[in-house]
Coordinates of C-alpha atoms in Angstrom, one line a residue:
X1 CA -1.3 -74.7 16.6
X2 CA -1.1 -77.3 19.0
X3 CA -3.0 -78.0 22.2
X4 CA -1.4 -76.0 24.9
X5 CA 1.3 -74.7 23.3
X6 CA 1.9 -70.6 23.6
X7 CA 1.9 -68.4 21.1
X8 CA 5.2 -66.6 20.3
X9 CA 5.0 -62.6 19.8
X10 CA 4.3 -61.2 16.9
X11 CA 7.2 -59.2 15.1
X12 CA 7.7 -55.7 15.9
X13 CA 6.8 -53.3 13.7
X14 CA 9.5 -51.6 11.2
X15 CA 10.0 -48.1 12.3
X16 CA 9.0 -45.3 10.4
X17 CA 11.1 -43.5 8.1
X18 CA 12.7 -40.1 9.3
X19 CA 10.4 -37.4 7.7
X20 CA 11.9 -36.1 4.3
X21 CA 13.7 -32.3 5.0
X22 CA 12.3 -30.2 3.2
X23 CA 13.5 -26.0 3.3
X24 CA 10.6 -24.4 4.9
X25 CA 9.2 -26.6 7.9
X26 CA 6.1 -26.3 10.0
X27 CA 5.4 -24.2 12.4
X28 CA 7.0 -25.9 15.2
X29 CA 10.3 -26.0 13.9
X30 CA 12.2 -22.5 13.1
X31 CA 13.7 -22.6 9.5
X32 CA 16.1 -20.5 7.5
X33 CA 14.7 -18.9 4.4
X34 CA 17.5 -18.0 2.4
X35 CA 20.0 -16.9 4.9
X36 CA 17.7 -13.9 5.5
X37 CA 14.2 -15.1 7.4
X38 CA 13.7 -17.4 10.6
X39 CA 10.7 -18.6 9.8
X40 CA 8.6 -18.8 13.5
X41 CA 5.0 -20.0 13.1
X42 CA 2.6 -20.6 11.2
X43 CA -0.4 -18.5 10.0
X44 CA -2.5 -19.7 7.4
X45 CA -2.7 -21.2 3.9
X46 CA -4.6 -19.6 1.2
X47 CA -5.8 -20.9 -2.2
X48 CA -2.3 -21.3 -3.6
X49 CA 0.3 -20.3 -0.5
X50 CA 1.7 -20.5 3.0
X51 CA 1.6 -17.6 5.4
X52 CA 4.0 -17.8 8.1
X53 CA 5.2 -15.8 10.8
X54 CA 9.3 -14.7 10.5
X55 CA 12.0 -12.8 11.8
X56 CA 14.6 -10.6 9.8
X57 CA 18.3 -12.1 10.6
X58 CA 19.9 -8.8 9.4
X59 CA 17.4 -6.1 11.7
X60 CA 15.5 -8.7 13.9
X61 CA 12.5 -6.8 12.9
X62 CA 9.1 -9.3 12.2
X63 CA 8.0 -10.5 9.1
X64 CA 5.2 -12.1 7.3
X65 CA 6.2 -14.4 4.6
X66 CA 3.9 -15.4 1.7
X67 CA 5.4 -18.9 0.6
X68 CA 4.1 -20.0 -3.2
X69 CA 4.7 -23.2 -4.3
X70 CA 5.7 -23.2 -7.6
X71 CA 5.6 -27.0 -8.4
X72 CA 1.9 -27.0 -7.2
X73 CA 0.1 -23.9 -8.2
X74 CA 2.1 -22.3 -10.5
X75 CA 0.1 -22.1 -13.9
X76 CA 0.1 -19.0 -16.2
X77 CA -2.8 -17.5 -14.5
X78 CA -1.5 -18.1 -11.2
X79 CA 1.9 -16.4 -12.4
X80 CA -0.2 -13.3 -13.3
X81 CA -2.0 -13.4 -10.5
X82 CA 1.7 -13.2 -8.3
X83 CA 3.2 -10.3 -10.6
X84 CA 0.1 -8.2 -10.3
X85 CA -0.2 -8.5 -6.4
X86 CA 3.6 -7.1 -6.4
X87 CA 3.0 -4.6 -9.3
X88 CA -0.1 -2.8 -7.3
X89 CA 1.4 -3.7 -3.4
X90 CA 4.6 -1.2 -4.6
X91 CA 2.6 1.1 -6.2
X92 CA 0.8 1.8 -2.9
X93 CA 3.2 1.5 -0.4
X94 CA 3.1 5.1 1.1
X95 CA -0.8 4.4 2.6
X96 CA -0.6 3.6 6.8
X97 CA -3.4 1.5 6.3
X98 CA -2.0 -0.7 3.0
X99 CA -0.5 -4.2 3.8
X100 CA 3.5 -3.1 2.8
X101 CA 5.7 -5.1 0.9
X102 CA 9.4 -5.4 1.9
X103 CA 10.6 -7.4 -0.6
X104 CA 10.2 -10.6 -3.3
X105 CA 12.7 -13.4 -3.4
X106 CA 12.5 -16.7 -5.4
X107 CA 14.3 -20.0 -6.0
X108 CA 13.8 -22.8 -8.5
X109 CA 10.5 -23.9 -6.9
X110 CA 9.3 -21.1 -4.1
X111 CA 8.4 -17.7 -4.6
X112 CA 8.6 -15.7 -1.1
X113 CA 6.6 -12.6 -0.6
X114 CA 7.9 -10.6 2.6
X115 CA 5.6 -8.1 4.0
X116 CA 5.1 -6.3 6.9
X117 CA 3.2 -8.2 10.0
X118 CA -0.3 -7.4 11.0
X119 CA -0.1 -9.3 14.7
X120 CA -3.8 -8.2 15.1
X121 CA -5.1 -10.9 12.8
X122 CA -7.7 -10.4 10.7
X123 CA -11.0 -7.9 11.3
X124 CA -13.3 -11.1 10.2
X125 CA -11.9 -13.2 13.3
X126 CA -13.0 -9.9 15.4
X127 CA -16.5 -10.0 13.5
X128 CA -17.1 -13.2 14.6
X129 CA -16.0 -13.2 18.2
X130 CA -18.0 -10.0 18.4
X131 CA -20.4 -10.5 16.6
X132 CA -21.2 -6.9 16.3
X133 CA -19.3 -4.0 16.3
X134 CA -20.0 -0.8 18.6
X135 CA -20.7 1.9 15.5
X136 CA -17.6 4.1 17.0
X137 CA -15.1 1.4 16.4
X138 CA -17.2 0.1 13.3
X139 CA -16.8 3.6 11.7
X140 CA -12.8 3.9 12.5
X141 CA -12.2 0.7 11.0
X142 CA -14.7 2.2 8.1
X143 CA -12.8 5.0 7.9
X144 CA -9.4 3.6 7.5
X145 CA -10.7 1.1 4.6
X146 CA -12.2 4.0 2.3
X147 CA -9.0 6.3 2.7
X148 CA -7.1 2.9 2.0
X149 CA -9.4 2.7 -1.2
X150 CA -9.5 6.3 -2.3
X151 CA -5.6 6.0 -2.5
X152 CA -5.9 2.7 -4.3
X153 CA -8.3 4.6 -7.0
X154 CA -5.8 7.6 -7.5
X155 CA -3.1 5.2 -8.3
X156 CA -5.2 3.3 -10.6
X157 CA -5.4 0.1 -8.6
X158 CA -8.8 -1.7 -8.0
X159 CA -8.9 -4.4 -5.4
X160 CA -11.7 -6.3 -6.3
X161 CA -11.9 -8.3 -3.5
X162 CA -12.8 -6.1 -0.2
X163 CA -13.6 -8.8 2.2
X164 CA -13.0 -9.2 6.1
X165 CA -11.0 -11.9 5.4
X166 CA -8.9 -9.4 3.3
X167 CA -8.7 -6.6 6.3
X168 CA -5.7 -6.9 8.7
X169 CA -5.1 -5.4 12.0
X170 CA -1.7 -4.2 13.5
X171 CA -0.7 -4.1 16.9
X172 CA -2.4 -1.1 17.5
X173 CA -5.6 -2.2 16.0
X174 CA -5.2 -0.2 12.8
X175 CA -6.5 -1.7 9.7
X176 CA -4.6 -2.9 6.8
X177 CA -6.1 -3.8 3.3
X178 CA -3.9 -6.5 2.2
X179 CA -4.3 -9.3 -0.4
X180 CA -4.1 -7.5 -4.2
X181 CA -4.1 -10.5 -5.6
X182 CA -7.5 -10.1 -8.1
X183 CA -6.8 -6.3 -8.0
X184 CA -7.0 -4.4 -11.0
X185 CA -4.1 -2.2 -12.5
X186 CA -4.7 0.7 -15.3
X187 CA -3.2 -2.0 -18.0
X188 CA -6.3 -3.8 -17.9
X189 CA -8.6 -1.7 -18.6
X190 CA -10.6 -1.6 -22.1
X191 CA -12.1 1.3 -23.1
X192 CA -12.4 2.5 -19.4
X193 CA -13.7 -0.1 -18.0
X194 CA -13.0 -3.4 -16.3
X195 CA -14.7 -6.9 -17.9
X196 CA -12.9 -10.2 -15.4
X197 CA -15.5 -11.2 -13.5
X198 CA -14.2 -12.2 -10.4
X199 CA -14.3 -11.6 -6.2
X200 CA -16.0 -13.5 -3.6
X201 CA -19.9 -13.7 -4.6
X202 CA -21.1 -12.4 -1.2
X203 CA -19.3 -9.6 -1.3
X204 CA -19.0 -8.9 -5.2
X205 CA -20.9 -6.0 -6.8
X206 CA -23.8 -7.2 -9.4
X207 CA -22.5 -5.4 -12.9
X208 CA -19.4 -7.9 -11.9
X209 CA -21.1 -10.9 -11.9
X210 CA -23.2 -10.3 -15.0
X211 CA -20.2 -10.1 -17.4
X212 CA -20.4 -7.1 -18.6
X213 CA -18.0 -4.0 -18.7
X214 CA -17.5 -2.2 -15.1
X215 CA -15.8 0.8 -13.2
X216 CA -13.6 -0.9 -10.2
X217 CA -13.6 1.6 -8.1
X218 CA -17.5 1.6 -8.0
X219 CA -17.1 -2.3 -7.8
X220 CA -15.1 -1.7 -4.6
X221 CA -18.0 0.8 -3.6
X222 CA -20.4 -1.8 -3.4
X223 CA -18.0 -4.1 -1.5
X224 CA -17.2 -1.5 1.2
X225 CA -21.2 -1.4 1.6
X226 CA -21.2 -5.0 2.5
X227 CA -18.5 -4.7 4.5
X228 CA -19.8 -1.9 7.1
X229 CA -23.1 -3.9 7.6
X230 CA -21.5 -6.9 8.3
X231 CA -19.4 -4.8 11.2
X232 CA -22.7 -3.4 12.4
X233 CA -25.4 -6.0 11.9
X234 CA -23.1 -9.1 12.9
X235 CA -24.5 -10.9 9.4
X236 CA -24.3 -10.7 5.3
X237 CA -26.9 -8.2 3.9
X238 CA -27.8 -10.7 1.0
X239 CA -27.3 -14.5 2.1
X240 CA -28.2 -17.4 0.2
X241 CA -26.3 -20.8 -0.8
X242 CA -28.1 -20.4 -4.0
X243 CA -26.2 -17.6 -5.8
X244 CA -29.1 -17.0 -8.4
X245 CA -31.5 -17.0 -5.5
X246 CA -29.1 -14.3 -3.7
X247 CA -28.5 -12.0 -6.4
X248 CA -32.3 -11.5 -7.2
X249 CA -32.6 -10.5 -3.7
X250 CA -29.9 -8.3 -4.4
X251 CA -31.4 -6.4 -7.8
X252 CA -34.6 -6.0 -5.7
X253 CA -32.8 -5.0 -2.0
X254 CA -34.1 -7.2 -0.2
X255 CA -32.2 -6.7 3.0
X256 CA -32.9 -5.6 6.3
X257 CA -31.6 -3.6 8.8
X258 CA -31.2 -5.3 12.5
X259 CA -32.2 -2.5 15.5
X260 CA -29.3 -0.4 17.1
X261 CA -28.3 0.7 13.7
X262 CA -28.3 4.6 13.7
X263 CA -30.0 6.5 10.8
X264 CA -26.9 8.1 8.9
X265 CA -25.0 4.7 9.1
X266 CA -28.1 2.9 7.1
X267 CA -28.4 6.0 4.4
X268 CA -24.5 5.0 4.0
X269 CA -25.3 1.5 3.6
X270 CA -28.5 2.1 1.4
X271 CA -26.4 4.3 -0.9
X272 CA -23.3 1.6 -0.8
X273 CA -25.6 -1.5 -2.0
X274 CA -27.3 0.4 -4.7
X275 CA -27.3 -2.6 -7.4
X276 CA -27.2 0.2 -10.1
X277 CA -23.5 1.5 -10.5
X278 CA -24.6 4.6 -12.1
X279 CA -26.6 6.0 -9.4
X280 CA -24.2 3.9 -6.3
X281 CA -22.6 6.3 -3.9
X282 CA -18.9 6.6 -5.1
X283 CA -15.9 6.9 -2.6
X284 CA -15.4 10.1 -3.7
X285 CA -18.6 10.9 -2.5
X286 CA -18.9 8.7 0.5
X287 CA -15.5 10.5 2.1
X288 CA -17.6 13.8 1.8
X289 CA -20.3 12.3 3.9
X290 CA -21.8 13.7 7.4
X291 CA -21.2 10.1 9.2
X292 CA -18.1 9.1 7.9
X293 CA -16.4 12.4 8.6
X294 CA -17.5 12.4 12.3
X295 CA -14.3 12.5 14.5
X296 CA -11.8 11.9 11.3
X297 CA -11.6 15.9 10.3
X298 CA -9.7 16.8 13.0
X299 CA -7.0 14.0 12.7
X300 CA -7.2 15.0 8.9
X301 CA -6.6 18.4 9.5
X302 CA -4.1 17.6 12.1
X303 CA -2.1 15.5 9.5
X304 CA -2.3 18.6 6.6
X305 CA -1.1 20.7 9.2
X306 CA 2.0 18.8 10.3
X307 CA 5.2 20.1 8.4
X308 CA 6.0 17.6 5.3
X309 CA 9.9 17.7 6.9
X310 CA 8.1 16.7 10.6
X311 CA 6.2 13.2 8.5
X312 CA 9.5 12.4 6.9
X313 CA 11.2 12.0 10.9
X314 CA 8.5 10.2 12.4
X315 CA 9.0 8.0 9.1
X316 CA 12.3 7.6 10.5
X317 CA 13.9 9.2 7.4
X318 CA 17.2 10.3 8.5
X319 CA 18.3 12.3 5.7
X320 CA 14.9 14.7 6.8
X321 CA 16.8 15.9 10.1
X322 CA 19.0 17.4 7.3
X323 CA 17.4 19.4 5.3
X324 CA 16.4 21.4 8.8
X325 CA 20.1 21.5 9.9
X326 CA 21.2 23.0 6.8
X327 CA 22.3 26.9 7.6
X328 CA 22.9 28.0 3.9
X329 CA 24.9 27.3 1.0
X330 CA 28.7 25.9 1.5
X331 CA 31.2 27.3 -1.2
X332 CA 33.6 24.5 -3.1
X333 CA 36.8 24.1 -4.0
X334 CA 38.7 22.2 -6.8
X335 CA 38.2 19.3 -5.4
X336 CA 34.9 19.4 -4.0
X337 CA 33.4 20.1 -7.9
X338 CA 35.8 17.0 -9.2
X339 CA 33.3 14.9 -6.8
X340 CA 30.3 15.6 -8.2
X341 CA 31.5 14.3 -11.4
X342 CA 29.6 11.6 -12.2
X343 CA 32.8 9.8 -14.0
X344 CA 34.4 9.7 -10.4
X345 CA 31.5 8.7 -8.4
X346 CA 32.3 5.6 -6.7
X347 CA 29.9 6.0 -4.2
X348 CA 27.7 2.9 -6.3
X349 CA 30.8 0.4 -4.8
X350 CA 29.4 1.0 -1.5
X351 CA 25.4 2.5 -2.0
X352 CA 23.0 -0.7 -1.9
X353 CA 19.7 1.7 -3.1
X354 CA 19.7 3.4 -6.0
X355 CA 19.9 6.7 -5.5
X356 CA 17.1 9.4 -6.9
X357 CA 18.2 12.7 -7.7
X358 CA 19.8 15.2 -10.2
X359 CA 21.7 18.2 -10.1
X360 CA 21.8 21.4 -12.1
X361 CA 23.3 24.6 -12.2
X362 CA 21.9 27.7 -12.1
X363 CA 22.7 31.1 -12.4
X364 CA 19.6 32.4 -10.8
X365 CA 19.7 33.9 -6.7
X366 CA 18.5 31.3 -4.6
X367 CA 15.2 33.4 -3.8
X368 CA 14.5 33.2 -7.4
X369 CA 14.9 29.5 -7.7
X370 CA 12.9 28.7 -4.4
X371 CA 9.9 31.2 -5.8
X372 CA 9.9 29.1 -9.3
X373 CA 9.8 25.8 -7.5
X374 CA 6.8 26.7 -5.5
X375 CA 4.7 28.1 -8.3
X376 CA 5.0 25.2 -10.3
X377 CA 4.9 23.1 -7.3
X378 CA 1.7 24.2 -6.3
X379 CA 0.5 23.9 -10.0
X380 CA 1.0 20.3 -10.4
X381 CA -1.1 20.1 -7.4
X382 CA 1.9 19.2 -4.7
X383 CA 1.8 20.9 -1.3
X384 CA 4.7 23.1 -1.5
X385 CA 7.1 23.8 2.2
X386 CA 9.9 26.0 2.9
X387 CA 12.9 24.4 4.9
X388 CA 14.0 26.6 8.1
X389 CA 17.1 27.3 6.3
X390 CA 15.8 28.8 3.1
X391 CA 17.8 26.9 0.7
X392 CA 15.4 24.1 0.6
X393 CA 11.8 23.3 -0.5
X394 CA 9.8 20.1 -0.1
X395 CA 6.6 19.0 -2.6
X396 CA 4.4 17.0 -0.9
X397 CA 1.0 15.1 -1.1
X398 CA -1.2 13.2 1.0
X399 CA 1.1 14.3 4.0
X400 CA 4.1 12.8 2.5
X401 CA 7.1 14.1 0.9
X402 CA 7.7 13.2 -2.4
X403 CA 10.3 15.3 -3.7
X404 CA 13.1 17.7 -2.1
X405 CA 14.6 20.8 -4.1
X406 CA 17.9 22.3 -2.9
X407 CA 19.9 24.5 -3.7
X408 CA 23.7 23.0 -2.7
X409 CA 26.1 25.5 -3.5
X410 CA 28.0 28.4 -5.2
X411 CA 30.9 26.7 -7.6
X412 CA 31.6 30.4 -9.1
X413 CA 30.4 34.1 -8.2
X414 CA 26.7 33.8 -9.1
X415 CA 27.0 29.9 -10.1
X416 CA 24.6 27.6 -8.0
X417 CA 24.5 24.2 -7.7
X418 CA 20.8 23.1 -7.1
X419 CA 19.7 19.3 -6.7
X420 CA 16.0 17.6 -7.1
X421 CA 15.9 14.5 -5.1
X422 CA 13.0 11.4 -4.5
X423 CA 12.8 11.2 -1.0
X424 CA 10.2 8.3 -1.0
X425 CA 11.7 5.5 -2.7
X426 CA 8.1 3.9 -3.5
X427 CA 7.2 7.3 -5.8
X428 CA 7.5 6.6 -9.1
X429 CA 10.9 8.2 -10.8
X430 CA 8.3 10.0 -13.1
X431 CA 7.4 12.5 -10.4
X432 CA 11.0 13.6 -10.7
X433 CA 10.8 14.2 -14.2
X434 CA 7.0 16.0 -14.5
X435 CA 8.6 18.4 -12.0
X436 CA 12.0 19.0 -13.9
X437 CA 9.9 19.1 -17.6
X438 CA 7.4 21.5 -16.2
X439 CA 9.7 23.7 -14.2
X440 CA 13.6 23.8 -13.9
X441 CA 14.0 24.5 -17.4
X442 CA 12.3 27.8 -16.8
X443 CA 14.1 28.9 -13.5
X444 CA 16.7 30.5 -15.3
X445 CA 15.1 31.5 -18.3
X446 CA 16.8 29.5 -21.0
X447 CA 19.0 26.3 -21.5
X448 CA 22.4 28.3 -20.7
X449 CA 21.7 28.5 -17.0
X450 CA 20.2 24.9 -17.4
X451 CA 22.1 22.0 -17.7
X452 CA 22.9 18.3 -16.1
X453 CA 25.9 19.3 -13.5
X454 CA 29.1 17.1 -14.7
X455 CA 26.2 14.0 -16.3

């Protein structure tokens, strides 16, 4: 360049190309998810997903929405991984404080798991703002994480993975186990016992880690001991970056207990983080125990009092309110049997759910009928309640109903219509058919008073 003479501008810079449109966005756009979801914020991203916040566009209700991508993470182990967190979520829908799922939807490359919101985060964000919990609040949240598990052992399900991380809370600061995703289900088991070695270290029981064959819910029993002294010490029991180094401390317990801790809460603990599984406390055991009882018989007394019919309205089950409004059985005409014929149903045109329930007929009195069903009822080990109107009985357990009896009405002089229905959708449509094998072949004494009505 010469002397003197200025130097032009340089060029401007090219713009930047729009960013690509994708169907899910980021948090600070809204996007649709499948005509369905808006999805708001947000909330996290795991190993192999997206968590984001989302609203129902058919009830408004809110969401969360577990977005997998299945161009990215989607290998065979991953896939298994996916179908057994959905397999053991439904098969423990009916605990308050299990994460629920609402429903699975996929396309060519997403997999979307909706499930119900926790807005109250997660319990590890609490531990660490708090550092440590009061033992009051410690033990509720203790509480609600061994009934969680004890109903997760009934059904078979493992979790595996007990972790604060893993503990939600809703708005009301209840606690919900969530993520099944290394949970075990009955299928896996070989010769009793579990043999994937897997979890988060720090939290992981020892027979898991060394390999060898190992009862999950004992497993889980170890975890929940980590857990309630990281609520009441503030800090991990056994904490070392070198995992052979940490696991020798655990074999030889070398732990120690901060002051503040009460007595009762460190026998709990002690018994928890017993590094043999054999002698470890067991849940079983634990929900007998003097500390962990303290101020949770009365609500469980409260909830085995409360009327099976009463837990199906506050569910918001409409078809509860009535069985109580029924005042007895309704005679029927010509066309009122044609109806029930299954041939001329057309109610399946216009009913999204399937529907669970049978009928039979019967020529036994409805007092008969309603004695039958609550002796075998109370044999297979249901709680058995009498509707106000006398022509109904519901089998309950754990406070829920499960299964309604009715008798409907009389088709011919001493001819009863009687119907067994699954009121909770999430109970497995063998319930139905354990009660009916065990029982409704007998109310009437043989197969001539026993049969399908119109199948």
């Amino acid at each position: 360049m010469e002397p003197g003479a200025r130097s032009s501008p340089p060029p401007p810079a090219p713009p930047l190309p729009p960013p690509p449109v994708t169907a899910f966005k980021t948090a600070r756009t809204s996007a649709n998810l499948l005509n369905k979801y808006q999805l708001i914020r947000f909330l996290g991203r795991g190993s192999f997903a997206k968590v984001y916040q989302a609203r129902s566009l058919i009830d408004d209700s809110i969401v969360a929405v577990k977005i997998i991508d299945k161009t990215k993470s989607l290998d065979a182990a991953m896939e298994s991984r996916i179908i057994r967190e959905v397999d053991a979520m439904r098969r423990l829908q009916n605990h308050p404080n299990i994460l629920k799922i609402h429903e699975v939807m996929a396309t060519k490359t997403k997999i979307c798991l909706v499930m119900e919101f926790a807005s109250g985060g997660e319990l590890f964000a609490l531990v660490n703002r708090c550092k440590r919990l009061k033992e009051s609040l410690a033990r509720r949240y203790f509480q609600q994480l061994i009934s969680a598990l004890h109903f997760c052992h009934q059904n078979g399900v493992a979790h595996r993975d007990v972790k604060p991380q893993n503990l939600l809370l809703d708005k009301d600061g209840n606690l919900k186990v969530s993520d099944f995703g290394l949970s075990a289900l009955p299928e896996q088991l070989k010769n009793g016992m579990l043999q994937t070695a897997c979890g988060t270290p720090a939290y992981t029981a020892p027979e898991v880690v060394a390999r060898r064959g190992y009862d999950g819910a004992k497993a889980d029993a170890w975890s929940c001991g980590v857990m309630l002294y990281v609520m009441l010490a503030g800090c991990m029991p056994f904490d070392d970056s070198n995992l052979v180094a940490m696991y020798k401390k655990i074999h030889r317990r070398e732990y120690e207990f901060p002051s503040g801790i009460s007595k009762p809460a460190k026998s709990v603990i002690y018994q928890l983080l017993d590094p043999n599984p054999k002698t470890r406390m067991s849940i079983e055991a634990l929900m007998n125990h003097p500390w962990l009882k303290k101020s949770f018989q009365q609500k469980q007394q409260q909830e085995q009092e409360r009327s099976l019919f009463e837990s199906e309205l506050v569910l918001g089950n409409k078809e509860s309110s009535k069985y109580e409004k029924i005042s007895g059985m309704v005679s029927m005409n010509a066309f009122d049997i044609i109806s029930l014929s299954s041939g001329l149903d057309l109610s399946g045109l216009f009913e999204v759910k399937k529907r669970k329930e049978k009928r039979f007929t019967t020529m036994e009195k409805t007092e008969s009928v309603m004695e039958k069903v609550k002796e075998i009822g109370e044999r297979l080990g249901y709680k058995v309640e009498k509707g106000k109107s006398g022509g109904v009985i519901g089998l309950g357990k754990l406070g829920r109903m499960v299964l309604v009896i009715e008798v409907l009405m009389e088709i011919a002089p001493e001819m009863f219509v009687m119907e067994v229905r699954v009121v909770d959708n999430s109970v497995s449509e063998g319930c139905r058919l354990e009660f009916e094998g065990s029982s409704l072949g007998g109310i009437t004494g043989g197969a001539r008073g026993y049969r399908s009505f119109m199948a």
